[in-house]
Short mmCIF file of C-alpha atoms in Angstrom, two decimals:
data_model
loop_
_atom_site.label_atom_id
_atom_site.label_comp_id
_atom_site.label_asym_id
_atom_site.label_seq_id
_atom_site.Cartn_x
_atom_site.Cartn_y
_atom_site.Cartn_z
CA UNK A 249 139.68 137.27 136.91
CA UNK A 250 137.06 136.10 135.00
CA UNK A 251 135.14 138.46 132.84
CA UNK A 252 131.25 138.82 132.97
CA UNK A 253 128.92 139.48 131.06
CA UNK A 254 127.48 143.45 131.83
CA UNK A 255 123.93 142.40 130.02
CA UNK A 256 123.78 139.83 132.98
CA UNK A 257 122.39 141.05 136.35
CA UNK A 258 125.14 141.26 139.72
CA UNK A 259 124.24 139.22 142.25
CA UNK A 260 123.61 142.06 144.92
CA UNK A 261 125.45 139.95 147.59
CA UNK A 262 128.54 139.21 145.44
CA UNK A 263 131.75 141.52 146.22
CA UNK A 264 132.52 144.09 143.44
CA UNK A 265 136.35 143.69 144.00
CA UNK A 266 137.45 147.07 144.20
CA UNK A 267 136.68 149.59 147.02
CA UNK A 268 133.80 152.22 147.12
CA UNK A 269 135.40 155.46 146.49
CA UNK A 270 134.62 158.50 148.94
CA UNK A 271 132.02 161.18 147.92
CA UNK A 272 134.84 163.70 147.78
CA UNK A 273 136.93 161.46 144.89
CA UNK A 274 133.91 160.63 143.12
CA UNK A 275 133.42 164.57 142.91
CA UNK A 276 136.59 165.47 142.38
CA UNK A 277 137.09 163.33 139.48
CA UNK A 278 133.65 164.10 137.92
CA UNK A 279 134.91 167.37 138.18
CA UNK A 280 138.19 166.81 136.46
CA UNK A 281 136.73 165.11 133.27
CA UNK A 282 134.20 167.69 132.91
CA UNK A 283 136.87 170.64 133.52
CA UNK A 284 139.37 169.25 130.76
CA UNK A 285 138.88 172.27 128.33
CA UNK A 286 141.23 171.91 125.07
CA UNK A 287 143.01 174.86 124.19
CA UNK A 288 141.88 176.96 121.13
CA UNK A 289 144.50 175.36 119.25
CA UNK A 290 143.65 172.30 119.94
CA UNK A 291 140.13 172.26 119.35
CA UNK A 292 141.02 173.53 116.06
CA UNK A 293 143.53 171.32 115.10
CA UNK A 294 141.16 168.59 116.57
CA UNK A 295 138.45 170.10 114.01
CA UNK A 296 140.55 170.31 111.43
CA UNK A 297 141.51 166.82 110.92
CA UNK A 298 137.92 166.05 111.41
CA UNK A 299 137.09 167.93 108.84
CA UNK A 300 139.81 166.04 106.66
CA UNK A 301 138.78 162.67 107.63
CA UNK A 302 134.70 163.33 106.39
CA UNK A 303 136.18 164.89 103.08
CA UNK A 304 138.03 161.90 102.20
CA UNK A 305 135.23 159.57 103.27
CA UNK A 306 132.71 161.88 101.05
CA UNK A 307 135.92 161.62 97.95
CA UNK A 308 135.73 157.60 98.55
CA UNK A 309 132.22 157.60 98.76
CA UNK A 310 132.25 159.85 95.34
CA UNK A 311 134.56 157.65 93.39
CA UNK A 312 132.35 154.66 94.20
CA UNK A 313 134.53 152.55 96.98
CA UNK A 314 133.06 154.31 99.72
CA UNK A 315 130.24 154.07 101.61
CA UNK A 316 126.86 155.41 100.45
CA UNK A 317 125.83 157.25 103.81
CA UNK A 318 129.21 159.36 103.32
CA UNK A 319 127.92 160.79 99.91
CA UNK A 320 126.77 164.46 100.37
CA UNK A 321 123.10 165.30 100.98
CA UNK A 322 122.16 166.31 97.58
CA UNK A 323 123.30 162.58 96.26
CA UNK A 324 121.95 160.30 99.00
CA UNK A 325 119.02 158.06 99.06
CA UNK A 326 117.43 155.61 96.90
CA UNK A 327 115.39 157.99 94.53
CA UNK A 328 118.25 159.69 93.55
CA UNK A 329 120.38 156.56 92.74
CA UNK A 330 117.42 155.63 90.70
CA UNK A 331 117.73 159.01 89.12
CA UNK A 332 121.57 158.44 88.65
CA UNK A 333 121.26 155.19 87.32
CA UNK A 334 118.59 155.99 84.71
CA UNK A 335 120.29 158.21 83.64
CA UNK A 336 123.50 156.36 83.45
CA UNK A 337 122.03 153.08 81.55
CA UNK A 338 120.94 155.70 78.71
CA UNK A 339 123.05 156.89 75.81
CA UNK A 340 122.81 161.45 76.41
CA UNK A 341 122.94 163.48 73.52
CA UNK A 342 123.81 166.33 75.77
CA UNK A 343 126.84 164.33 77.16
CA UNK A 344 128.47 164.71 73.90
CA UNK A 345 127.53 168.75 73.57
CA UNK A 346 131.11 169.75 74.84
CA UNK A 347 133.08 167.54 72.61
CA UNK A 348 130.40 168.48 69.38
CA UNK A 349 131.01 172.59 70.61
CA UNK A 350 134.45 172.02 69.86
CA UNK A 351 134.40 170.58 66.46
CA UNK A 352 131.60 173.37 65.56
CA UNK A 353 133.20 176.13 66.66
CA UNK A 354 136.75 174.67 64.62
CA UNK A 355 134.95 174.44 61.65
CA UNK A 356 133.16 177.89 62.14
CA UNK A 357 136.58 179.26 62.05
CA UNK A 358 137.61 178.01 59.15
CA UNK A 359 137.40 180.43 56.45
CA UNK A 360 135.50 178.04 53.73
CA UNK A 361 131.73 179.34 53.73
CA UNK A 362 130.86 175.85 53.03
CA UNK A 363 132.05 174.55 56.15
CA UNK A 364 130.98 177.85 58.11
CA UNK A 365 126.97 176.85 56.63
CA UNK A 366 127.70 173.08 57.62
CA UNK A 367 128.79 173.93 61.17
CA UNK A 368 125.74 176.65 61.71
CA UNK A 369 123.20 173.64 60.86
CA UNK A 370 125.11 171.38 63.07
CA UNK A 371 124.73 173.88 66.14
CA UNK A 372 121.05 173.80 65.06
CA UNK A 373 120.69 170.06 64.94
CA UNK A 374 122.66 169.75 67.99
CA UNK A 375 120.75 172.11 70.03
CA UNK A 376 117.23 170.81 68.82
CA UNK A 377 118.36 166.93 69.71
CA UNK A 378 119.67 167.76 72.99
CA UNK A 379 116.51 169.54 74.00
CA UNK A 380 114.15 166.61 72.60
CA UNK A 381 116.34 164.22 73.76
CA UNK A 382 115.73 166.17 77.60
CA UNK A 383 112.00 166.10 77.09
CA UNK A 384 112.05 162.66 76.84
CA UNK A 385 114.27 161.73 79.64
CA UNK A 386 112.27 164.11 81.65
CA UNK A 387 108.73 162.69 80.46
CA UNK A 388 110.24 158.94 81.00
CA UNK A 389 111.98 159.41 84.35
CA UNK A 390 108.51 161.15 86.20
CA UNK A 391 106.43 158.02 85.09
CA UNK A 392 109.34 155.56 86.31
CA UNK A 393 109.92 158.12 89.40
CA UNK A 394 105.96 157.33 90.08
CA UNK A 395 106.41 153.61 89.50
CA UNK A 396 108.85 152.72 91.92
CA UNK A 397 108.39 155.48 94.46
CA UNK A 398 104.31 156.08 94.90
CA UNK A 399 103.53 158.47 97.30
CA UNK A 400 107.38 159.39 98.29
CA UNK A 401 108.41 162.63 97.70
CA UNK A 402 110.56 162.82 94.34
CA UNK A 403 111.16 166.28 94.58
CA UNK A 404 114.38 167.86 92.67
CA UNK A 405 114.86 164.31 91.38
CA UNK A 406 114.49 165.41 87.92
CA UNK A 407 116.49 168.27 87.27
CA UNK A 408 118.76 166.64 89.71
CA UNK A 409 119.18 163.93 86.90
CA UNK A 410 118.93 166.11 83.94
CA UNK A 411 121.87 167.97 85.31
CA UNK A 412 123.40 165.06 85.46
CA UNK A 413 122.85 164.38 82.14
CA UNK A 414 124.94 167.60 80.93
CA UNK A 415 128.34 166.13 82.39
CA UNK A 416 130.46 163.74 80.01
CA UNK A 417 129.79 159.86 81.42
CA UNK A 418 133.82 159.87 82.95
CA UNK A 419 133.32 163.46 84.78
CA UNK A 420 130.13 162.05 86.46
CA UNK A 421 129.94 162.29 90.31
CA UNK A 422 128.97 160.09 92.00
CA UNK A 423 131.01 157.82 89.35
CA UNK A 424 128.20 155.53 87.36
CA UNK A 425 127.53 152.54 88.90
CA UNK A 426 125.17 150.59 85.89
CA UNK A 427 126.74 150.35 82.32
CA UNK A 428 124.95 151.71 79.34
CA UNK A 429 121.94 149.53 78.46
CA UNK A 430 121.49 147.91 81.68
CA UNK A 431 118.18 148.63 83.91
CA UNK A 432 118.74 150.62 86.64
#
């Protein structure tokens, strides 16, 4: 049998080859497909690996092999990749805050004053470079925000980025998709 096309109009006169059905059958097996009801088990099991499939898209998506529409709703679209790639192509003081707490706080606890004075100025230069570092991410990604995307609605962008900012480069998520330097 050969096999048509369905865009293609039937020729009203040609033979369908295959019986009409009565009214009753037609009803009765309209009747049947609507009627199949899953069991609550089912339906939960059912949503349940559902559920697991869309997590490991939105995990695939996260790592960076996945597709872009899977990401979740706070991520998606292209203002916020431009957010996430500015700040990405940039070297963050604030990235390194964790790692510099560390070696503060050792040196704090060392019981040499000198060392105890050299780690209180370092939480002071720390905190004041992190902050004017910020201010100038902030002040720089609102005019390139306005550049690309006149008129479009940028809200969130910002302290979505800055945010973003505060998380060491490897712990990022969505994983960084520019390298440091490049123009997002």
């Amino acid at each position: 049998m050969p096999l048509t096309d369905s865009t293609m109009p039937r020729d009203p006169q040609a033979p369908k080859g295959r019986p009409t059905p009565k009214r009753s059958e037609s009803q009765t097996q309209r009747r049947s497909v609507a009627n199949t009801s899953m069991t609550r088990k089912d339906a939960s099991k059912r949503q349940r690996d559902e559920r697991r499939t869309a997590m490991e898209r939105q995990r695939q998506a996260l790592s960076g092999r996945g597709n872009e529409r899977d990401l979740p709703l706070r991520d998606r679209g292209p203002i916020r990749k431009f957010g996430r790639d500015y700040i990405d192509s940039r070297i963050n003081i604030a990235e390194f805050f964790l790692p510099l707490a560390v070696v503060i706080l050792v040196l704090s606890v060392v019981q040499i004053p000198a060392l105890q004075n050299i780690a209180l100025l370092l939480w002071l230069v720390v905190i004041i470079l992190i902050v004017v570092d910020s201010f100038w991410s902030v002040f720089r990604l609102r005019k390139l925000l306005a550049e690309r995307f006149p008129g479009q609605n940028t809200k969130g962008t910002v302290w979505y980025s800055m945010m973003r900012s505060l998380q060491m480069r490897r712990l990022r998520l969505p994983k960084p998709q520019v390298k440091r330097g490049e123009r997002p």
